[in-house]
XYZ file of C-alpha atoms in Angstrom:
390
model
C 66.760 59.530 -10.012
C 63.533 61.472 -10.598
C 61.796 63.506 -7.925
C 58.107 64.110 -7.347
C 56.950 67.631 -6.485
C 60.147 69.384 -7.660
C 59.673 72.541 -9.727
C 61.726 73.693 -12.686
C 64.374 75.495 -10.601
C 64.614 72.714 -8.036
C 64.958 70.119 -10.739
C 68.044 71.793 -12.233
C 69.616 72.064 -8.772
C 69.205 68.313 -8.329
C 70.216 67.422 -11.864
C 73.865 66.763 -10.954
C 72.934 64.579 -7.968
C 70.467 62.690 -10.145
C 73.123 61.907 -12.739
C 75.504 60.595 -10.103
C 72.845 58.381 -8.547
C 71.663 56.951 -11.854
C 75.108 55.541 -12.629
C 74.620 52.976 -9.864
C 71.091 52.029 -10.850
C 70.240 48.340 -10.835
C 67.372 48.552 -13.316
C 66.742 45.221 -15.022
C 65.064 44.965 -18.403
C 62.391 42.326 -18.900
C 63.127 39.536 -21.384
C 62.357 40.726 -24.874
C 59.043 39.478 -26.208
C 59.788 37.074 -29.032
C 58.198 37.310 -32.440
C 56.175 34.378 -33.704
C 58.999 33.428 -36.054
C 61.685 33.526 -33.347
C 62.783 30.536 -31.333
C 63.228 30.561 -27.565
C 66.817 31.098 -26.387
C 68.843 27.910 -26.018
C 69.766 26.949 -22.470
C 72.763 25.004 -23.801
C 74.628 26.414 -26.786
C 74.079 24.814 -30.182
C 77.778 23.968 -30.495
C 77.689 22.096 -27.193
C 74.586 20.181 -28.293
C 76.298 19.200 -31.545
C 79.374 18.014 -29.648
C 77.239 15.805 -27.374
C 75.374 14.425 -30.389
C 78.678 13.443 -32.037
C 79.814 11.650 -28.875
C 76.521 9.770 -28.600
C 76.761 8.746 -32.250
C 80.233 7.308 -31.644
C 79.010 5.434 -28.564
C 76.208 3.831 -30.566
C 78.704 2.510 -33.096
C 80.595 0.678 -30.330
C 78.627 -2.250 -28.876
C 79.542 -1.754 -25.246
C 77.789 -1.220 -21.961
C 77.677 2.244 -20.483
C 76.813 2.686 -16.807
C 74.161 5.343 -16.250
C 73.719 7.472 -13.154
C 70.397 8.316 -11.504
C 67.949 9.390 -12.779
C 69.070 8.306 -16.259
C 69.103 4.655 -15.107
C 65.527 4.842 -13.811
C 66.414 5.170 -10.128
C 65.607 8.163 -7.970
C 68.185 10.710 -6.878
C 67.954 10.122 -3.126
C 69.145 13.554 -2.056
C 66.463 15.208 -4.239
C 63.496 13.259 -2.847
C 63.012 15.743 0.057
C 63.313 18.596 -2.462
C 60.521 17.096 -4.590
C 58.251 16.838 -1.547
C 59.080 20.411 -0.561
C 58.258 21.694 -4.052
C 54.969 19.783 -4.065
C 53.987 21.192 -0.667
C 55.057 24.694 -1.707
C 52.871 24.495 -4.809
C 49.819 23.467 -2.769
C 50.436 26.266 -0.264
C 50.985 28.805 -3.056
C 47.678 27.898 -4.718
C 45.856 28.193 -1.398
C 47.417 31.576 -0.647
C 46.624 32.979 -4.088
C 43.019 31.761 -3.888
C 42.603 33.581 -0.557
C 44.289 36.843 -1.555
C 42.380 37.232 -4.851
C 39.197 37.415 -2.796
C 40.373 40.753 -1.400
C 42.506 42.194 -4.224
C 41.047 42.599 -7.703
C 42.683 40.969 -10.717
C 41.856 42.185 -14.232
C 42.502 40.585 -17.608
C 42.242 42.145 -21.049
C 39.690 40.330 -23.172
C 41.626 41.134 -26.364
C 45.340 40.605 -25.678
C 45.206 38.810 -22.321
C 47.338 41.327 -20.393
C 46.872 41.149 -16.624
C 46.657 43.925 -14.026
C 46.605 43.471 -10.260
C 44.762 46.029 -8.131
C 41.945 48.509 -8.600
C 41.550 50.523 -10.752
C 43.195 48.886 -13.809
C 45.872 50.858 -15.602
C 45.338 53.034 -18.672
C 48.615 52.236 -20.395
C 47.981 51.737 -24.097
C 49.831 48.499 -24.814
C 47.034 46.463 -26.420
C 48.552 45.993 -29.853
C 47.076 42.821 -31.342
C 44.546 42.005 -34.010
C 41.116 43.178 -32.846
C 42.375 45.816 -30.402
C 41.015 49.337 -30.301
C 42.508 52.116 -32.384
C 43.882 53.860 -29.279
C 45.388 50.549 -28.044
C 43.585 50.738 -24.685
C 42.741 47.499 -22.943
C 39.240 46.100 -22.486
C 39.294 44.891 -18.891
C 37.348 41.998 -17.441
C 37.486 40.535 -13.945
C 40.133 37.829 -13.795
C 41.106 35.169 -11.285
C 43.970 33.063 -10.021
C 44.326 31.361 -13.420
C 45.536 34.731 -14.755
C 48.059 35.080 -11.926
C 49.306 31.475 -12.054
C 48.699 30.068 -15.548
C 48.534 26.281 -15.726
C 51.177 24.449 -17.794
C 50.406 20.762 -18.305
C 52.518 17.774 -19.247
C 51.745 14.157 -20.100
C 52.058 11.924 -17.038
C 54.565 9.124 -17.657
C 54.071 5.790 -15.914
C 57.625 4.834 -16.905
C 59.910 7.791 -17.522
C 62.362 5.533 -19.399
C 59.654 4.081 -21.609
C 58.812 5.175 -25.114
C 57.437 8.637 -25.764
C 53.698 9.279 -25.940
C 52.582 8.836 -29.547
C 50.012 10.907 -31.403
C 47.396 8.145 -31.227
C 47.786 7.952 -27.431
C 47.191 11.650 -26.796
C 43.672 11.058 -25.415
C 44.630 7.975 -23.393
C 47.351 9.519 -21.218
C 46.658 11.867 -18.331
C 47.782 15.464 -18.572
C 48.667 16.982 -15.210
C 50.446 20.190 -14.122
C 54.054 20.015 -15.303
C 55.456 21.019 -11.912
C 53.479 18.157 -10.340
C 54.847 15.691 -12.903
C 58.350 16.895 -12.056
C 57.697 16.208 -8.372
C 56.323 12.732 -9.144
C 59.394 11.811 -11.170
C 61.511 13.242 -8.346
C 60.018 10.895 -5.737
C 56.536 12.093 -4.702
C 53.973 9.274 -4.739
C 50.403 10.246 -5.662
C 47.899 7.348 -5.781
C 45.879 9.003 -8.574
C 48.951 9.040 -10.825
C 50.929 5.811 -10.349
C 54.476 5.616 -11.618
C 57.036 2.866 -11.904
C 59.749 2.801 -9.226
C 62.703 0.610 -10.151
C 64.724 -1.367 -7.637
C 67.519 -2.161 -10.122
C 69.187 0.251 -12.564
C 68.846 0.172 -16.324
C 71.895 0.125 -18.591
C 72.815 1.620 -21.927
C 74.172 -0.798 -24.557
C 75.099 0.641 -27.949
C 72.959 3.698 -27.216
C 69.833 1.684 -26.305
C 68.351 1.423 -22.823
C 68.388 -2.180 -21.577
C 66.116 -2.883 -18.612
C 66.928 -6.242 -16.997
C 64.329 -5.785 -14.266
C 61.044 -7.629 -14.582
C 58.569 -5.569 -16.573
C 55.900 -5.555 -13.878
C 57.100 -6.653 -10.421
C 54.523 -8.060 -8.022
C 54.524 -4.986 -5.840
C 54.084 -2.730 -8.869
C 50.408 -3.660 -9.490
C 49.996 -2.107 -12.962
C 46.525 -0.774 -13.665
C 45.606 -0.448 -10.008
C 43.982 2.908 -9.368
C 43.896 3.858 -13.071
C 40.590 5.150 -14.400
C 40.007 3.298 -17.664
C 37.192 5.681 -18.660
C 39.652 8.436 -19.587
C 41.343 11.379 -17.952
C 38.293 13.620 -18.510
C 36.411 11.723 -15.795
C 38.409 12.896 -12.794
C 37.908 11.180 -9.476
C 37.111 13.396 -6.533
C 39.297 11.603 -4.026
C 40.793 13.779 -1.354
C 44.260 13.126 -0.009
C 46.339 14.682 2.693
C 48.078 16.798 0.053
C 44.806 18.303 -1.203
C 43.444 19.394 2.148
C 42.963 23.188 2.400
C 45.531 25.148 4.364
C 44.649 26.512 7.790
C 44.576 30.308 7.475
C 42.269 31.081 10.401
C 45.091 32.482 12.533
C 46.619 34.542 9.695
C 45.384 37.851 8.385
C 45.642 38.939 4.758
C 49.233 40.091 5.237
C 50.191 36.826 6.937
C 48.733 34.818 4.063
C 50.646 36.959 1.579
C 53.914 36.415 3.461
C 53.348 32.650 3.457
C 52.586 32.788 -0.249
C 55.752 34.771 -0.956
C 57.835 32.165 0.874
C 56.058 29.339 -0.986
C 56.824 31.022 -4.335
C 60.522 31.244 -3.460
C 60.634 27.586 -2.353
C 58.850 26.547 -5.547
C 61.288 28.422 -7.778
C 64.490 27.324 -6.042
C 63.339 23.712 -5.561
C 62.167 23.293 -9.154
C 65.439 24.745 -10.434
C 67.379 22.240 -8.327
C 65.263 19.327 -9.582
C 65.679 20.378 -13.203
C 69.455 20.128 -12.899
C 69.000 16.343 -12.704
C 65.553 15.579 -14.124
C 65.227 16.565 -17.769
C 62.376 18.828 -18.858
C 61.732 19.760 -22.484
C 59.768 22.597 -24.041
C 58.869 23.466 -27.609
C 61.055 26.199 -29.060
C 58.053 27.974 -30.585
C 55.037 27.213 -28.351
C 54.422 26.803 -24.585
C 54.174 22.969 -24.700
C 56.201 21.203 -21.990
C 57.097 17.551 -21.436
C 58.782 16.366 -18.240
C 61.055 13.425 -18.965
C 64.202 12.432 -20.879
C 62.536 13.136 -24.242
C 59.603 15.025 -25.688
C 56.361 13.402 -26.780
C 55.388 12.754 -30.405
C 51.926 14.312 -30.382
C 51.465 16.464 -33.478
C 49.621 19.414 -31.950
C 52.096 22.257 -32.474
C 50.545 25.176 -34.334
C 53.445 27.596 -34.020
C 55.891 28.905 -36.603
C 56.511 26.508 -39.543
C 54.723 23.602 -37.847
C 53.824 22.286 -41.302
C 57.508 21.553 -41.962
C 57.625 19.493 -38.754
C 54.332 17.698 -39.506
C 52.849 19.355 -36.436
C 55.509 17.972 -34.100
C 57.219 20.172 -31.541
C 60.741 21.541 -31.791
C 61.975 20.225 -28.451
C 64.743 21.882 -26.475
C 65.837 22.133 -22.842
C 63.329 23.968 -20.641
C 63.816 26.456 -17.833
C 61.838 26.936 -14.639
C 59.947 29.799 -16.317
C 58.553 27.287 -18.813
C 57.062 25.204 -15.976
C 55.850 28.150 -13.869
C 55.654 31.091 -16.294
C 55.794 34.498 -14.574
C 53.073 36.845 -15.837
C 54.643 40.297 -15.639
C 52.339 43.141 -14.618
C 52.838 46.836 -13.885
C 53.905 47.461 -10.302
C 51.617 49.762 -8.301
C 53.518 51.430 -5.481
C 50.825 53.766 -4.147
C 47.741 51.604 -3.745
C 45.956 54.146 -1.536
C 45.843 56.917 -4.139
C 43.073 55.256 -6.138
C 44.515 56.702 -9.349
C 45.302 54.407 -12.286
C 48.701 54.206 -13.939
C 48.725 56.504 -16.982
C 50.276 56.008 -20.385
C 52.403 59.193 -20.379
C 54.428 58.019 -17.369
C 54.828 54.346 -18.290
C 58.617 54.622 -18.650
C 58.867 55.388 -14.916
C 56.845 52.385 -13.757
C 58.328 49.074 -12.717
C 57.014 45.556 -13.220
C 56.698 42.361 -11.191
C 55.409 38.822 -11.703
C 51.668 38.918 -11.081
C 51.822 36.550 -8.111
C 54.422 38.745 -6.377
C 52.482 41.930 -7.154
C 49.397 40.305 -5.646
C 51.218 39.459 -2.426
C 52.980 42.850 -2.355
C 49.642 44.672 -2.454
C 48.479 42.428 0.391
C 51.369 43.639 2.569
C 54.193 41.158 1.918
C 57.755 42.365 1.382
C 59.283 41.707 -2.034
C 62.856 40.401 -1.887
C 65.765 42.443 -3.179
C 66.114 40.064 -6.137
C 63.279 41.961 -7.837
C 64.449 45.474 -6.904
C 65.699 46.106 -10.443
C 62.290 45.236 -11.881
C 60.268 47.266 -9.383
C 62.273 50.464 -10.087
C 61.508 51.897 -6.668
C 64.668 54.004 -6.860
C 62.877 56.076 -9.520
C 60.334 58.596 -8.241
C 57.410 59.027 -10.609
C 56.906 62.725 -11.514
C 53.558 64.428 -11.793
C 52.051 64.817 -15.250
C 52.872 68.524 -15.314
C 56.490 67.784 -14.318
C 57.096 65.128 -16.928
C 58.189 67.640 -19.589
C 61.040 68.828 -17.318
C 62.473 65.356 -16.841
C 65.581 64.466 -18.801
């Protein structure tokens, strides 16, 4: 533990206590930033994936029927329908809370590397190390917004999640919507603007192929109804009960931040629960995401060795951070000082996802799950004391 305002003699008196305290520290390192040539970590081990592939290959050789469980058979998982609605509502509330709080708390974004800082003034930590950055690696700050705090990750909307994958020629004919919204739709949320097929009878697997004995388009399905044939770029401005703005008149800034913090937690836990049943895929080298049992076939990957894949994505199992990526920013504990974070003391600063840092500066309490990232058990020394710190 490091102490602010302790002189040279006082520091040596507290050295033994500091060493004892540091042994129980819960500091958590951030995930290592991957190089362009590195693949994202596998959620399921490669050996396990190979074992499953061998079993599926054997099943395809035997012409027999295999009974599928929801949602693999096209039916909804009934116990997860309320979870999907809760996640959808939490996302709408989170967006509303962030849009309100950013009006009072400044958000900055580096125009060169894209790093984000929450609060005024922006930090002076020299971590801008990309092509085009300054020689001293200082950031060039511009005013940012909620898109820097909550980056949007899109996915192709599937009318039939058991149908064939979106081809390259269909890339401009299929709607792209937020991936977390597509997950909620496949989990049971009905949105008129994005119709989806709801089966009444399960599909079966025969020799590894999905056999759907239900009529292709039932009468109540009404294919094409509500679909804009002019293309997804001509969005309709129809308001629904889900899109109505939240009522924040009775809540102050701190109350809005608390509601936003709760919505973030519901979004994370609910999406994680949905993804245990509903498959979500991400590219191993780029941020592309596809919600559904398989990835699309659009050749728009420009990441490492995309030429060897003919521009197609290297699909693998996704995590909740692929759907709602946390943008980690430096944590500012003393917002009243008005002094920026400096480069010489960066090893004493903690970090938080930008959305949580935004709500924390608005007065909301951050849960103990992020205590290891915030590093609030470490007291930041003064600049003149830094040379005495071990």
